[in-house]
mmCIF file of C-alpha atoms in Angstrom:
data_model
loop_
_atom_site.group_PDB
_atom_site.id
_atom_site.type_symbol
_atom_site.label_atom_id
_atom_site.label_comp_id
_atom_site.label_asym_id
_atom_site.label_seq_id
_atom_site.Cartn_x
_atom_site.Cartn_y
_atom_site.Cartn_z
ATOM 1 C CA UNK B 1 0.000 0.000 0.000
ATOM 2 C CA UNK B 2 1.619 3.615 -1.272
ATOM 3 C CA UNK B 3 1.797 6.029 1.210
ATOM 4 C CA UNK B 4 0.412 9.455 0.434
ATOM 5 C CA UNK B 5 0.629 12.177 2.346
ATOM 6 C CA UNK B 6 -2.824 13.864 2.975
ATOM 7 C CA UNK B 7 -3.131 17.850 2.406
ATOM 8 C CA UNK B 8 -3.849 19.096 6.009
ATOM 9 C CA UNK B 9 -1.102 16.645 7.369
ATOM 10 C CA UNK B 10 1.437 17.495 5.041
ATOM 11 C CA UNK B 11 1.068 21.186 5.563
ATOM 12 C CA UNK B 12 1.551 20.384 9.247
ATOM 13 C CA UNK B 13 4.631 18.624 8.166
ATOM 14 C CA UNK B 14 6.302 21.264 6.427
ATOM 15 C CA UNK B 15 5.373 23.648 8.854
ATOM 16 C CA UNK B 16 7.717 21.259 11.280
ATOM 17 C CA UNK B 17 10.402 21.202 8.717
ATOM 18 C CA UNK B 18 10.272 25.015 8.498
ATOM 19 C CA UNK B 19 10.791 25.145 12.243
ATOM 20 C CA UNK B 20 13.572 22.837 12.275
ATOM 21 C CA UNK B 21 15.511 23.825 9.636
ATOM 22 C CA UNK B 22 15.362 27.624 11.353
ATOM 23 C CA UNK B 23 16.027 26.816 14.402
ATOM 24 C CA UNK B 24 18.897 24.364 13.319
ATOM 25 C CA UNK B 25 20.760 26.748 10.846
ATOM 26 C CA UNK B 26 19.979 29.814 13.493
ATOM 27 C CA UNK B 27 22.728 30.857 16.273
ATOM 28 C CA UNK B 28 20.220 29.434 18.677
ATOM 29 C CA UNK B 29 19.887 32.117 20.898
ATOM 30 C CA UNK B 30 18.076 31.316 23.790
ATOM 31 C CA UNK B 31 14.783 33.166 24.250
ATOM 32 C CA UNK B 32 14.307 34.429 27.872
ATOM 33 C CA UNK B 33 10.961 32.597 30.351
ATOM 34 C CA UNK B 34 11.017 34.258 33.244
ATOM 35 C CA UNK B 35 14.040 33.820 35.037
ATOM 36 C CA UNK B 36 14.651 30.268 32.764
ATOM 37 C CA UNK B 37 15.728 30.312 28.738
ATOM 38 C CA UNK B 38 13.948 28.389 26.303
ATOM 39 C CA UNK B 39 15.712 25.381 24.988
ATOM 40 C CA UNK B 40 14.925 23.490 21.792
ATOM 41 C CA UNK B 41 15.428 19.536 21.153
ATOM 42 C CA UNK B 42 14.765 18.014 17.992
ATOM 43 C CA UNK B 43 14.998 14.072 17.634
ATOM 44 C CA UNK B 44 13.802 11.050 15.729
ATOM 45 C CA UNK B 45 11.728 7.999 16.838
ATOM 46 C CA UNK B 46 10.921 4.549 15.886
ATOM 47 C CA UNK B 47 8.727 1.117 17.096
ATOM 48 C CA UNK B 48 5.982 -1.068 16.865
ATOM 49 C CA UNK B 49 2.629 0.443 16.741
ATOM 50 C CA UNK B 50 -0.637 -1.527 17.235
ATOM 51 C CA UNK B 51 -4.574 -1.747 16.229
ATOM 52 C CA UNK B 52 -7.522 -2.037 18.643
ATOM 53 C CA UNK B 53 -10.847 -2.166 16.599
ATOM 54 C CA UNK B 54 -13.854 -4.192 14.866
ATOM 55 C CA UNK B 55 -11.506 -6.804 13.058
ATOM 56 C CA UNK B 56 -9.629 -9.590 14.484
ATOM 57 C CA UNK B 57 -9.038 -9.937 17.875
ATOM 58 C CA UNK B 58 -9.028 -13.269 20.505
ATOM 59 C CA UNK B 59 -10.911 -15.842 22.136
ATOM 60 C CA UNK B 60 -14.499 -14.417 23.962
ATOM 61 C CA UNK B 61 -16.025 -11.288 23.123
ATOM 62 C CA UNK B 62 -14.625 -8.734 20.787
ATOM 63 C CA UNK B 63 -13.812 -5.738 23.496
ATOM 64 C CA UNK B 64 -11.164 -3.804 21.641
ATOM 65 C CA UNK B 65 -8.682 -3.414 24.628
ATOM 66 C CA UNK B 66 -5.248 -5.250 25.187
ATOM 67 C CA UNK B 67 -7.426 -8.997 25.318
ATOM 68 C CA UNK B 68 -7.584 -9.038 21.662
ATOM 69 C CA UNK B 69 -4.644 -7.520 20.390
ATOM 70 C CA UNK B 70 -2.935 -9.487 17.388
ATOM 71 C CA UNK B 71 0.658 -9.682 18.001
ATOM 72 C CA UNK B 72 1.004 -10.457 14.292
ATOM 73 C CA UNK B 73 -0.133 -7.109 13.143
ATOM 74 C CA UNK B 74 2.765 -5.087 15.068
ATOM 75 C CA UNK B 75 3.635 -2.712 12.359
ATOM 76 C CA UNK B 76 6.585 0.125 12.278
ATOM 77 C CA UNK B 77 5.836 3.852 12.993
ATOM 78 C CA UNK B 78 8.464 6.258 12.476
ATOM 79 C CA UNK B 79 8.829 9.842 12.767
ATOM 80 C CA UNK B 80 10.384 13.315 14.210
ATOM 81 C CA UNK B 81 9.639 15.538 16.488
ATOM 82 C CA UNK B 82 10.670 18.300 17.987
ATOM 83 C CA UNK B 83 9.959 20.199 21.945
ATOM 84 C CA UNK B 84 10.370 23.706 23.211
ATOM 85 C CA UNK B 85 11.797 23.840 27.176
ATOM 86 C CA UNK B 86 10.477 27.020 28.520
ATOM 87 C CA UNK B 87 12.162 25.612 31.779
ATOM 88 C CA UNK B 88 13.389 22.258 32.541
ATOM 89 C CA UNK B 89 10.041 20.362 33.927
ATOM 90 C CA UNK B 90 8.510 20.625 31.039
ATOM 91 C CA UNK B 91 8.081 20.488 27.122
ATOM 92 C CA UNK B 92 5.773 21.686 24.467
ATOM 93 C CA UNK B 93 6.151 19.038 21.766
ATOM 94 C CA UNK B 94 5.080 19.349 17.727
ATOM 95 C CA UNK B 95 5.869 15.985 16.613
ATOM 96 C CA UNK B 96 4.967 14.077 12.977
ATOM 97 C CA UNK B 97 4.381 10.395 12.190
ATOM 98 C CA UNK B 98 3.513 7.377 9.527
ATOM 99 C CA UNK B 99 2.645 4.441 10.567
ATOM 100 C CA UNK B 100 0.566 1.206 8.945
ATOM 101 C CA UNK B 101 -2.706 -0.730 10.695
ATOM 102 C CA UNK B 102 -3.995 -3.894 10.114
ATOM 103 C CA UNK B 103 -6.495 -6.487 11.029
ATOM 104 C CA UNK B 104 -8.051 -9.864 9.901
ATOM 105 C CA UNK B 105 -11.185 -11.781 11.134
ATOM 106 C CA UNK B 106 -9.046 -15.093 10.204
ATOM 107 C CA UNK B 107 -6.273 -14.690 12.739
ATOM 108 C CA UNK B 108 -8.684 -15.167 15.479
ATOM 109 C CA UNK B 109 -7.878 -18.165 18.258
ATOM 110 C CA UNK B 110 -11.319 -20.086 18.486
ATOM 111 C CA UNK B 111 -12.347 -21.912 21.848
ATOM 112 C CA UNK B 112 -15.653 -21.319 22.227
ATOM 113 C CA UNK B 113 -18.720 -19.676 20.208
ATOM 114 C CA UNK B 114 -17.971 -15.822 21.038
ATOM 115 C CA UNK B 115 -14.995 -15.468 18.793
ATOM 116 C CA UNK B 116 -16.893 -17.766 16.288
ATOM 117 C CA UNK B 117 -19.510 -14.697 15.586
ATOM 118 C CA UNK B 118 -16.065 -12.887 14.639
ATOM 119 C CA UNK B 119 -14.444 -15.557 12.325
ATOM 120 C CA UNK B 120 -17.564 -16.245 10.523
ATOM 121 C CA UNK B 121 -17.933 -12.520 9.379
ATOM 122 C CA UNK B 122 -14.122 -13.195 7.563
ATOM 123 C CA UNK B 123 -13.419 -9.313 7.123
ATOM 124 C CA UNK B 124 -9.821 -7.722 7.073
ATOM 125 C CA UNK B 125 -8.639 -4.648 6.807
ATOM 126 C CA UNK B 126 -5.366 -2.201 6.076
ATOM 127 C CA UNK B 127 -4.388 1.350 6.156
ATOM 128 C CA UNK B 128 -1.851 3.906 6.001
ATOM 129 C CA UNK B 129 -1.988 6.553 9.152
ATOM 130 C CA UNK B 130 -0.365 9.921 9.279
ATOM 131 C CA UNK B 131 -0.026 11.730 11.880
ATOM 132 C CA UNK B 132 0.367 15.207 13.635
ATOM 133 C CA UNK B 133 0.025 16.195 17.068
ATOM 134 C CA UNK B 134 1.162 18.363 19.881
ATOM 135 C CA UNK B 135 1.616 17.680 23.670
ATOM 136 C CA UNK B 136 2.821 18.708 26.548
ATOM 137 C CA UNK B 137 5.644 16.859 28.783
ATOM 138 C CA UNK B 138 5.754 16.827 32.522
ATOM 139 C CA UNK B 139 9.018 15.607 34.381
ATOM 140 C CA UNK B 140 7.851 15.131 37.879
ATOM 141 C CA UNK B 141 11.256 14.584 39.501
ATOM 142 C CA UNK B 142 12.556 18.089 37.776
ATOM 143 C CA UNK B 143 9.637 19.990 39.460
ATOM 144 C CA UNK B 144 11.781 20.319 42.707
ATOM 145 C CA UNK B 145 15.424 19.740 41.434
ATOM 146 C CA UNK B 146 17.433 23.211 42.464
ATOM 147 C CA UNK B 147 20.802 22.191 41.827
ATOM 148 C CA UNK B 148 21.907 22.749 38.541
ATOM 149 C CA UNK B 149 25.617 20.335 38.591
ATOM 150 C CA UNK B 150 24.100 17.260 39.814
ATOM 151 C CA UNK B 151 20.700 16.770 38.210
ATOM 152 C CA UNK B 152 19.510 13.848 37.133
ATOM 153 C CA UNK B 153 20.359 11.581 33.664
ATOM 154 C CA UNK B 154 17.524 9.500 33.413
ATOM 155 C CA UNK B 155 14.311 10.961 33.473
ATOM 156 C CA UNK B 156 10.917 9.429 33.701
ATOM 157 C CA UNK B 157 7.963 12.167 32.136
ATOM 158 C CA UNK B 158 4.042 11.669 31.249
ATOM 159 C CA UNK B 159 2.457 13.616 28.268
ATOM 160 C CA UNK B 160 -1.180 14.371 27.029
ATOM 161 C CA UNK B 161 -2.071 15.855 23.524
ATOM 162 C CA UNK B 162 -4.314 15.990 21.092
ATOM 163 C CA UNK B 163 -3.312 15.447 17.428
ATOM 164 C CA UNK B 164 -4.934 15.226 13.663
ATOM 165 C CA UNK B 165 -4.721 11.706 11.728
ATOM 166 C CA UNK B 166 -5.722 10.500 8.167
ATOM 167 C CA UNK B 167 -6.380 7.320 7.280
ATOM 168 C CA UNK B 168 -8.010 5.181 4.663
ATOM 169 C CA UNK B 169 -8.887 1.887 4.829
ATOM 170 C CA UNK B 170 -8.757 -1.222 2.129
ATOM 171 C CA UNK B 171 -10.422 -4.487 2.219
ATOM 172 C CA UNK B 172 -9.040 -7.171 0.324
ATOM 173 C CA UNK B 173 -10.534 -10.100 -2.699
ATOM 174 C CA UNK B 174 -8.381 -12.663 -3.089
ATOM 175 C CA UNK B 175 -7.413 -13.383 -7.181
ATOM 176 C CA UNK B 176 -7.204 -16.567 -9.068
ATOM 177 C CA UNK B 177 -3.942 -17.382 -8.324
ATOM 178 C CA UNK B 178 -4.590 -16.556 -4.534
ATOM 179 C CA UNK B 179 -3.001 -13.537 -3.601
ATOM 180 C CA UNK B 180 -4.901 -10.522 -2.047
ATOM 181 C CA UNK B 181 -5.765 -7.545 -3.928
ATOM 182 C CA UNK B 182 -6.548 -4.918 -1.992
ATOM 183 C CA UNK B 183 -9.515 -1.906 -2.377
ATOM 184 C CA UNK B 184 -9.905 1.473 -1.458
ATOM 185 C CA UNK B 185 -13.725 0.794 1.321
ATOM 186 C CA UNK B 186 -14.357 4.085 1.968
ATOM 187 C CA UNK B 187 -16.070 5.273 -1.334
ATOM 188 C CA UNK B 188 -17.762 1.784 -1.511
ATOM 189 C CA UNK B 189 -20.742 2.992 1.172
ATOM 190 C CA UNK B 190 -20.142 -0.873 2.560
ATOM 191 C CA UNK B 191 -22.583 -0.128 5.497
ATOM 192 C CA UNK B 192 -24.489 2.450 3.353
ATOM 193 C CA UNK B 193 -22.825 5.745 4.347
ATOM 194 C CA UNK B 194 -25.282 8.282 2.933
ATOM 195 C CA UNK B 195 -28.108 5.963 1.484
ATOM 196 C CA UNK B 196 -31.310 7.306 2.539
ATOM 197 C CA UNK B 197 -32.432 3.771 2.962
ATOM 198 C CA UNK B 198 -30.120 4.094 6.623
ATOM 199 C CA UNK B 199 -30.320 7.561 7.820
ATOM 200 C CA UNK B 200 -28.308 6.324 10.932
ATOM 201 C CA UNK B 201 -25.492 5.163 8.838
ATOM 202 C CA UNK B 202 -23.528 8.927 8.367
ATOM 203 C CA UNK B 203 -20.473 9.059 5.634
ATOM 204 C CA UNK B 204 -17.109 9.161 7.520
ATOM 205 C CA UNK B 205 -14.110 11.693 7.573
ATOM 206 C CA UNK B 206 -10.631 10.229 6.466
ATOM 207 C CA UNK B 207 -9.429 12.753 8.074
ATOM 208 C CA UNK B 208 -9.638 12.968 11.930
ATOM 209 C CA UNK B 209 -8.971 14.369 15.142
ATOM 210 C CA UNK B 210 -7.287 12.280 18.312
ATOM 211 C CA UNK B 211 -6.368 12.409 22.159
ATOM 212 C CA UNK B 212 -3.621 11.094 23.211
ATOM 213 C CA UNK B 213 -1.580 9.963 26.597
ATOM 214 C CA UNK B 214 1.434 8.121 28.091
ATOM 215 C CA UNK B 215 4.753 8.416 29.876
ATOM 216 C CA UNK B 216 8.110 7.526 29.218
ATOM 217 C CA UNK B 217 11.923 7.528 29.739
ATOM 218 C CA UNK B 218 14.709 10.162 28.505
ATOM 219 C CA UNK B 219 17.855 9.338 29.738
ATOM 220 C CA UNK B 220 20.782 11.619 28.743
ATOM 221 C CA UNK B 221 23.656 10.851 27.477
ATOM 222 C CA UNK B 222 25.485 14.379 27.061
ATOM 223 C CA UNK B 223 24.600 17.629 27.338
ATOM 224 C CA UNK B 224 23.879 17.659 24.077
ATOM 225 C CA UNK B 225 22.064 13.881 22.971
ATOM 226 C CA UNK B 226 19.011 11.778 25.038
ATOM 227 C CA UNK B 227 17.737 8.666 24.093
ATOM 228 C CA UNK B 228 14.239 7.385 25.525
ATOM 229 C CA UNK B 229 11.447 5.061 25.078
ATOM 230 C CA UNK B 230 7.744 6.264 25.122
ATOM 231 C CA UNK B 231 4.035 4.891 25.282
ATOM 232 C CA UNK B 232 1.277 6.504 23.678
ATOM 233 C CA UNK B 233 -1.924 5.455 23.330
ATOM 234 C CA UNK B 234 -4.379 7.543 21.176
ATOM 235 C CA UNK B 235 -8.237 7.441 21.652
ATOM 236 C CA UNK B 236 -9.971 8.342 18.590
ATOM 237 C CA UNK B 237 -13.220 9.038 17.737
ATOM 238 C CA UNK B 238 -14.629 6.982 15.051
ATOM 239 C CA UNK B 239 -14.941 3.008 14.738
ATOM 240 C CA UNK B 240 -14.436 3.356 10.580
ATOM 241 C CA UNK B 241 -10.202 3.492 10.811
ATOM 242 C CA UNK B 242 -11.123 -0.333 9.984
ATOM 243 C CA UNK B 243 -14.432 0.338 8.051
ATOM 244 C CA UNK B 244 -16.729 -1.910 10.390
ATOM 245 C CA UNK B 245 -18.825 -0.483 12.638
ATOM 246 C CA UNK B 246 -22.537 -1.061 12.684
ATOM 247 C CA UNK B 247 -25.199 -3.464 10.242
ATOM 248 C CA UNK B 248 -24.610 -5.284 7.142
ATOM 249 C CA UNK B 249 -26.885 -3.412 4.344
ATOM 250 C CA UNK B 250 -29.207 -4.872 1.367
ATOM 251 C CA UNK B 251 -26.293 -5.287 -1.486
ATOM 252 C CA UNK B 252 -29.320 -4.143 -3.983
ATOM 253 C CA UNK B 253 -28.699 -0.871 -2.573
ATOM 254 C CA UNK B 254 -25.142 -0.306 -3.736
ATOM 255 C CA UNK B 255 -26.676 -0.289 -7.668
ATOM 256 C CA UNK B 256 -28.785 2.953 -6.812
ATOM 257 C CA UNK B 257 -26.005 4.885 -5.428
ATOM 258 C CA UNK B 258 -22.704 4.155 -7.123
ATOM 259 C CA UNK B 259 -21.065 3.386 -10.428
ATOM 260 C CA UNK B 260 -21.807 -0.355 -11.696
ATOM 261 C CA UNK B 261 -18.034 -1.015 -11.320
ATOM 262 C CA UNK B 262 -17.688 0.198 -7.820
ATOM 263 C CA UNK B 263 -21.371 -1.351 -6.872
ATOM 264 C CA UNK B 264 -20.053 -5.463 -7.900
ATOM 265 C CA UNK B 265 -16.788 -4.620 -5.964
ATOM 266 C CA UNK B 266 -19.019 -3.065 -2.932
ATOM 267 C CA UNK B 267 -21.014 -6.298 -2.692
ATOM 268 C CA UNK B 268 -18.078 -8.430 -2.557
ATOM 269 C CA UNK B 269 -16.599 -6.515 -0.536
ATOM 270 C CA UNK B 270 -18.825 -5.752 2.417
ATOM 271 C CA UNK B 271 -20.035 -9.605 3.385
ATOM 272 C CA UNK B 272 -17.365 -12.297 3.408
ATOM 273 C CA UNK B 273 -18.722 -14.732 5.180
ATOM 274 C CA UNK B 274 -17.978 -18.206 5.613
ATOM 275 C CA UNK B 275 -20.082 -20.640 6.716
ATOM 276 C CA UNK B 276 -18.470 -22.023 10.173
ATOM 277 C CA UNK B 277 -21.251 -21.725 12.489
ATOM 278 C CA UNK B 278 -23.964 -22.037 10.091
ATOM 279 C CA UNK B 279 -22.093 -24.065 6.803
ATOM 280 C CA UNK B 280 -23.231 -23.469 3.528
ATOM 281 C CA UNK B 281 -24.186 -19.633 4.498
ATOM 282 C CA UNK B 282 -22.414 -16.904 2.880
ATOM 283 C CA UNK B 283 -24.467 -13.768 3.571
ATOM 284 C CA UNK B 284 -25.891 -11.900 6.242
ATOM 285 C CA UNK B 285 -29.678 -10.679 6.382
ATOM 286 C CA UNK B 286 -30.206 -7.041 6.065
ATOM 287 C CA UNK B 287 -29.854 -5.279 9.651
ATOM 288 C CA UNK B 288 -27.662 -8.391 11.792
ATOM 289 C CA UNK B 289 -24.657 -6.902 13.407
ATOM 290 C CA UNK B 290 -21.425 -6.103 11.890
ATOM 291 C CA UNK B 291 -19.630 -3.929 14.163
ATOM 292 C CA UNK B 292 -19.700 -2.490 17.583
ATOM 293 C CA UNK B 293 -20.542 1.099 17.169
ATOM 294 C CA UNK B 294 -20.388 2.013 20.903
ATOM 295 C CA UNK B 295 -16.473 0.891 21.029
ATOM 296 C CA UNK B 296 -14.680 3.403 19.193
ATOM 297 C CA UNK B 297 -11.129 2.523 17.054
ATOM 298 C CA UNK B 298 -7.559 2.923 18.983
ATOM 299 C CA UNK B 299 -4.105 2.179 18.612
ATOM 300 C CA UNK B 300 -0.989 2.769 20.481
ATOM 301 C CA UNK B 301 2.657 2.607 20.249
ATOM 302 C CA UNK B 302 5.674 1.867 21.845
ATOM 303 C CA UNK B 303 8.842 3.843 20.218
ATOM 304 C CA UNK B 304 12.417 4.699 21.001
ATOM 305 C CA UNK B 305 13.158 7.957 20.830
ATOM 306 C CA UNK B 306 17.103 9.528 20.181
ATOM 307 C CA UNK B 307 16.860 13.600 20.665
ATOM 308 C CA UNK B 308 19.700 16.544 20.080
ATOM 309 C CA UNK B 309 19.766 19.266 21.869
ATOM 310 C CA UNK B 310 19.650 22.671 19.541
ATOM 311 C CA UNK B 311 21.759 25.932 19.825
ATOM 312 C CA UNK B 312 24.736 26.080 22.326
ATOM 313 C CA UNK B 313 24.555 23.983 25.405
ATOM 314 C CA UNK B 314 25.682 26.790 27.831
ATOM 315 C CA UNK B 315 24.957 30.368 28.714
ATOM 316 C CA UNK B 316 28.210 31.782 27.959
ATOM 317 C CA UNK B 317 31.884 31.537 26.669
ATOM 318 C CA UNK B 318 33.091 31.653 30.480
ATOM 319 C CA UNK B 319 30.674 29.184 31.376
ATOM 320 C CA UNK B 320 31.345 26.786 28.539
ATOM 321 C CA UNK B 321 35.156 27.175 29.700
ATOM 322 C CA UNK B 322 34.329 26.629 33.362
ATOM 323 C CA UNK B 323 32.943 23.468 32.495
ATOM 324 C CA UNK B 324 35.675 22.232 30.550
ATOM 325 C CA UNK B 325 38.032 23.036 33.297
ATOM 326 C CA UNK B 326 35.894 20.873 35.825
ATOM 327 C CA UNK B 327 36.062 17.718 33.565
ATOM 328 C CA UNK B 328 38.047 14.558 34.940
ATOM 329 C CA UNK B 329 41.544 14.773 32.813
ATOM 330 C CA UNK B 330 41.844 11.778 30.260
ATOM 331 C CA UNK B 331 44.585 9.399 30.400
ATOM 332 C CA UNK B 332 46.044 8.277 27.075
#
């Protein structure tokens, strides 16, 4: 699946890069907060990222929290950030990122009937998801450090945000020879976004807004460099990131409202089902449940993080020659 960058996330991007760029080709002259200057740290991160939605899942129940998270989807999210230090608790962070989701209604473990419901239905899902956001850093234990020479390398620090991602899912038909071709869902109306048949069923935005939280690590390893690891977890609000969330639809219906092309793909696309509970059966009536609208989409990662300190370390000349003088001498 080709990434492409959507319009109101890539102007957030370059708007990043802008910063970056000026801030890293500028003297770096600290601003002045009070009685504190303003530092700037721009960095890099990487690691797994994970899906918590409609598709796939475990044994029991679908409930979209850590019980039915598929090990097998962990995909990469990468990206760059960077924070503004009005003092040294905390951090106002503008950070960018791409990552990939997935999930499939055949991974699922069976053991009982629950998860059956699940594997019958046979749906899967992928997307692309980029991301911008900004949050704010807290490092407790720097709240009441006072002395300057001896404070601490590693750093523990919780954050909270809010941020703007775009997605857009595909559902796959397998082909002849048995690999998966995959389809753009989201113009396909699969649960009849828009049909005046279901009023309840609204069209969804690709393009959407997200809370997010965690904590994490920064431990230092100069003045100048930090490395880290960091949890976030992001709480959206829509279940479409996977494009299941409410009743299957009459496939007549697709016919009326989009082109003949797109209306046989549609009603391949939005029933699957294989007959495991009920064999033989390979459709759904009109109305019976496809998704759990009241449990909206999430996913989370878990990244390392490697950060640079921008703009001169110290305050002054004298004070970056005081410090040089204090250094334990080398022995060659």
């Amino acid at each position: 699946m080709k990434p492409s960058l959507p319009k109101s996330a890539g102007k957030a991007l370059l708007l990043l890069s802008v910063c970056f760029l000026l801030l890293s080709k500028s003297n770096a002259q600290a601003f002045i907060f009070g009685n504190e200057k303003i530092k700037f740290e721009a960095g890099l991160n990487f690691g797994p990222s994970f899906f918590l939605g409609d598709l796939g899942g475990n044994a029991g129940k679908g409930k979209n929290n850590l019980k039915d998270l598929n090990l097998e989807f962990t995909k990469l999210m990468k990206g760059a950030y960077i924070t503004m230090y009005p003092n040294k608790w905390v951090g106002l962070r503008l950070a960018a990122s791409l990552t990939y989701l997935e999930g499939d209604d055949a991974t699922i473990n069976t053991n009982g009937i629950d998860e059956l419901w699940r594997k019958q239905r046979n749906l899967d899902f992928r997307t692309n998801v980029w991301e911008v956001n900004g949050a704010v850093e807290i490092f407790p234990t720097m709240i009441f450090s006072n002395d300057p020479e001896n404070e601490p390398r590693l750093r523990p620090y919780g954050l909270i945000g809010a941020g703007v991602f775009h997605f857009n899912p595909q559902g796959s038909l397998k082909a002849a020879n048995g690999d998966k071709i995959w389809y753009d869902l989201h113009k396909l109306r699969t649960e009849g976004q828009g049909m005046a048949e279901y009023p309840y069923s609204k069209p969804y935005q690709l393009t959407q807004m997200n809370v997010l939280y965690g904590g994490g690590l920064k431990y230092y390893l100069s003045d100048r460099v930090n490395i880290g690891a960091e949890f976030l977890y992001r709480k959206t609000f829509t279940d479409y990131i996977d494009d299941v969330s409410q009743k299957y639809i009459d496939p007549r219906n697709f016919a009326k409202y989009l082109p003949a092309g797109d209306a046989a793909l549609a009603s391949r696309l939005y029933d699957k089902t294989i007959g495991i509970i009920y064999p033989g059966m390979t459709r759904w009536p009109e109305g019976t449940q496809r998704g759990d609208l009241k449990n909206k989409d999430t996913y989370f990662s878990v990244i390392a993080k490697v950060g640079f300190r921008l703009g001169p370390i110290y305050e002054s000349s004298f004070a970056r020659s005081a410090a040089r003088q204090t250094r334990c001498p080398s022995v060659y």
